[in-house]
Structure formats: C-alpha cells, structure tokens
Amino acid sequence: MKTFLIDPYTQTITQTTYSGNWRSIAPMIGCDYFTCITINDDSDTLYVDDEGLLKDQAEMKYFRLKMSPDFNQTYAGKGMVLGSDPYTGDSTDAICTLEWLQSVVSFPRTR
C-alpha cells in the first residue's frame, strides 16, 4: 500500500510502501506504541508515537500538521500517513498527495 513517512529528524516526507500488517507500523515510525489521528475528511490516518512526549526531549524532533486555522497540531517523532476505509476501518493506499502533505507539514525547532 502507498503510504507517506514524515521524518522530522531528516525533515523529509517520503512515499513508501506498507505491507498491510499493522505490526509493521511501530517499527516504521520508531516506537513501541502508536496512536491514530484521522485527517483530511476521514480519508487518511496519521500514525504517531503514542509515547513521543515521554521520551528524552533533548533528542526528540517534531513535526507540525496545519490543515486549517482550527487544526494546528505538533507531534513528537516520526509519523506515517495511510488511507482508511471509513466503512470498514481497513487501511488503504494514502489518498492525499506528497504535494499536499508538503503544504501542511512543517518542522519546528521545538514543540
């Protein structure tokens, strides 16, 4: 499946592939536990480190997702965007484009 990896350590967003096995999400974003955030009208899901803010803040890097004046959130660590079927909850190819993600993601120096 087509997915996007947001990496605040290299300040890049890259298209990659996802096997479809949910157990591979945590290693892809470098964490033990992840949480899901629905973005862009329930079409895509952002997966982030659920314990990112509990880790050593001196070494942590962040990315900010600003999709509207009302939605401006900063996340710790890497993130992964996958598509989501709103009826079944199954993962699908990401619906958004790399260009759209580049327009809504920034990499602040601090959270």
Coordinates of N, CA, C and O in Angstrom, one line a residue, residues 7-46:
D7 N 9.4 12.4 8.5 CA 10.6 12.2 9.3 C 11.2 13.6 9.8 O 11.9 14.2 9.0
P8 N 10.9 14.0 11.0 CA 11.4 15.3 11.5 C 12.9 15.3 11.7 O 13.5 16.3 11.8
Y9 N 13.5 14.1 11.8 CA 15.0 14.0 12.0 C 15.7 14.4 10.7 O 16.8 15.0 10.8
T10 N 15.2 14.0 9.6 CA 15.8 14.4 8.3 C 15.0 15.5 7.6 O 15.4 16.0 6.6
Q11 N 13.9 15.9 8.2 CA 13.0 16.9 7.7 C 12.5 16.6 6.3 O 12.6 17.4 5.4
T12 N 12.1 15.4 6.1 CA 11.6 14.9 4.8 C 10.3 14.2 5.0 O 9.9 13.7 6.0
I13 N 9.6 14.2 3.8 CA 8.3 13.4 3.7 C 8.5 12.6 2.4 O 8.8 13.1 1.4
T14 N 8.5 11.3 2.6 CA 8.7 10.4 1.5 C 7.6 9.4 1.3 O 7.0 8.9 2.3
Q15 N 7.4 9.0 0.1 CA 6.4 8.0 -0.2 C 7.1 6.7 -0.1 O 8.2 6.5 -0.5
T16 N 6.4 5.7 0.6 CA 7.0 4.4 0.8 C 5.8 3.4 0.7 O 4.7 3.8 0.3
T17 N 6.1 2.1 0.9 CA 5.1 1.1 0.9 C 4.9 0.5 2.3 O 5.8 0.5 3.1
Y18 N 3.7 0.1 2.5 CA 3.3 -0.6 3.7 C 2.7 -1.9 3.4 O 1.9 -2.1 2.5
S19 N 3.1 -2.9 4.2 CA 2.8 -4.3 3.9 C 1.3 -4.7 4.2 O 0.8 -5.7 3.7
G20 N 0.7 -3.9 5.0 CA -0.7 -4.2 5.4 C -0.7 -4.8 6.7 O -1.8 -5.0 7.3
N21 N 0.4 -5.2 7.3 CA 0.5 -5.8 8.6 C 0.6 -4.7 9.7 O 1.7 -4.0 9.7
W22 N -0.4 -4.5 10.5 CA -0.3 -3.5 11.5 C 0.9 -3.5 12.4 O 1.3 -2.5 13.0
R23 N 1.5 -4.7 12.6 CA 2.6 -4.9 13.4 C 3.9 -4.1 12.8 O 4.8 -3.9 13.6
S24 N 3.8 -3.8 11.6 CA 5.0 -3.1 11.0 C 4.9 -1.6 11.1 O 5.9 -0.9 10.8
I25 N 3.8 -1.1 11.6 CA 3.7 0.4 11.8 C 4.7 0.9 12.8 O 5.4 1.9 12.6
A26 N 4.7 0.3 14.0 CA 5.5 0.8 15.1 C 7.0 0.8 14.7 O 7.7 1.9 14.9
P27 N 7.5 -0.2 14.1 CA 9.0 -0.2 13.7 C 9.2 0.9 12.6 O 10.3 1.5 12.5
M28 N 8.2 1.1 11.7 CA 8.4 2.1 10.6 C 8.5 3.5 11.2 O 9.3 4.3 10.6
I29 N 7.8 3.8 12.3 CA 7.9 5.1 12.9 C 8.8 5.2 14.1 O 8.9 6.2 14.8
G30 N 9.4 4.1 14.5 CA 10.4 4.0 15.5 C 9.8 4.2 16.9 O 10.3 4.9 17.7
C31 N 8.8 3.4 17.2 CA 8.2 3.5 18.5 C 7.7 2.1 19.0 O 7.8 1.1 18.2
D32 N 7.3 2.0 20.2 CA 6.7 0.8 20.8 C 5.2 0.8 20.6 O 4.6 -0.3 20.4
Y33 N 4.6 1.9 20.8 CA 3.1 2.1 20.8 C 2.8 3.3 19.9 O 3.4 4.3 20.0
F34 N 1.7 3.1 19.1 CA 1.3 4.2 18.3 C -0.2 4.6 18.5 O -0.9 3.8 19.1
T35 N -0.5 5.8 18.1 CA -1.9 6.2 18.1 C -2.3 6.7 16.8 O -1.4 7.0 15.9
C36 N -3.6 6.8 16.5 CA -4.1 7.1 15.1 C -4.9 8.4 15.2 O -5.7 8.6 16.1
I37 N -4.6 9.3 14.2 CA -5.4 10.6 14.1 C -6.0 10.6 12.7 O -5.3 10.5 11.7
T38 N -7.3 10.8 12.6 CA -7.9 10.9 11.3 C -7.7 12.3 10.8 O -7.8 13.3 11.5
I39 N -7.3 12.3 9.5 CA -7.0 13.6 8.9 C -7.8 13.7 7.6 O -8.4 12.7 7.1
N40 N -7.8 14.9 7.0 CA -8.4 15.2 5.7 C -9.8 14.5 5.4 O -9.9 13.6 4.5
D41 N -10.8 14.8 6.2 CA -12.1 14.3 5.9 C -12.3 12.8 6.0 O -13.0 12.2 5.2
D42 N -11.6 12.2 7.0 CA -11.7 10.8 7.2 C -11.1 9.9 6.1 O -11.4 8.7 6.1
S43 N -10.4 10.5 5.2 CA -9.8 9.7 4.1 C -8.5 9.1 4.5 O -8.1 8.0 4.0
D44 N -7.7 9.7 5.3 CA -6.4 9.3 5.7 C -6.2 9.2 7.2 O -6.9 10.0 7.9
T45 N -5.3 8.4 7.7 CA -5.0 8.3 9.1 C -3.5 8.6 9.3 O -2.7 8.0 8.6
L46 N -3.2 9.4 10.3 CA -1.8 9.7 10.7 C -1.5 8.8 11.9 O -2.2 8.8 12.9

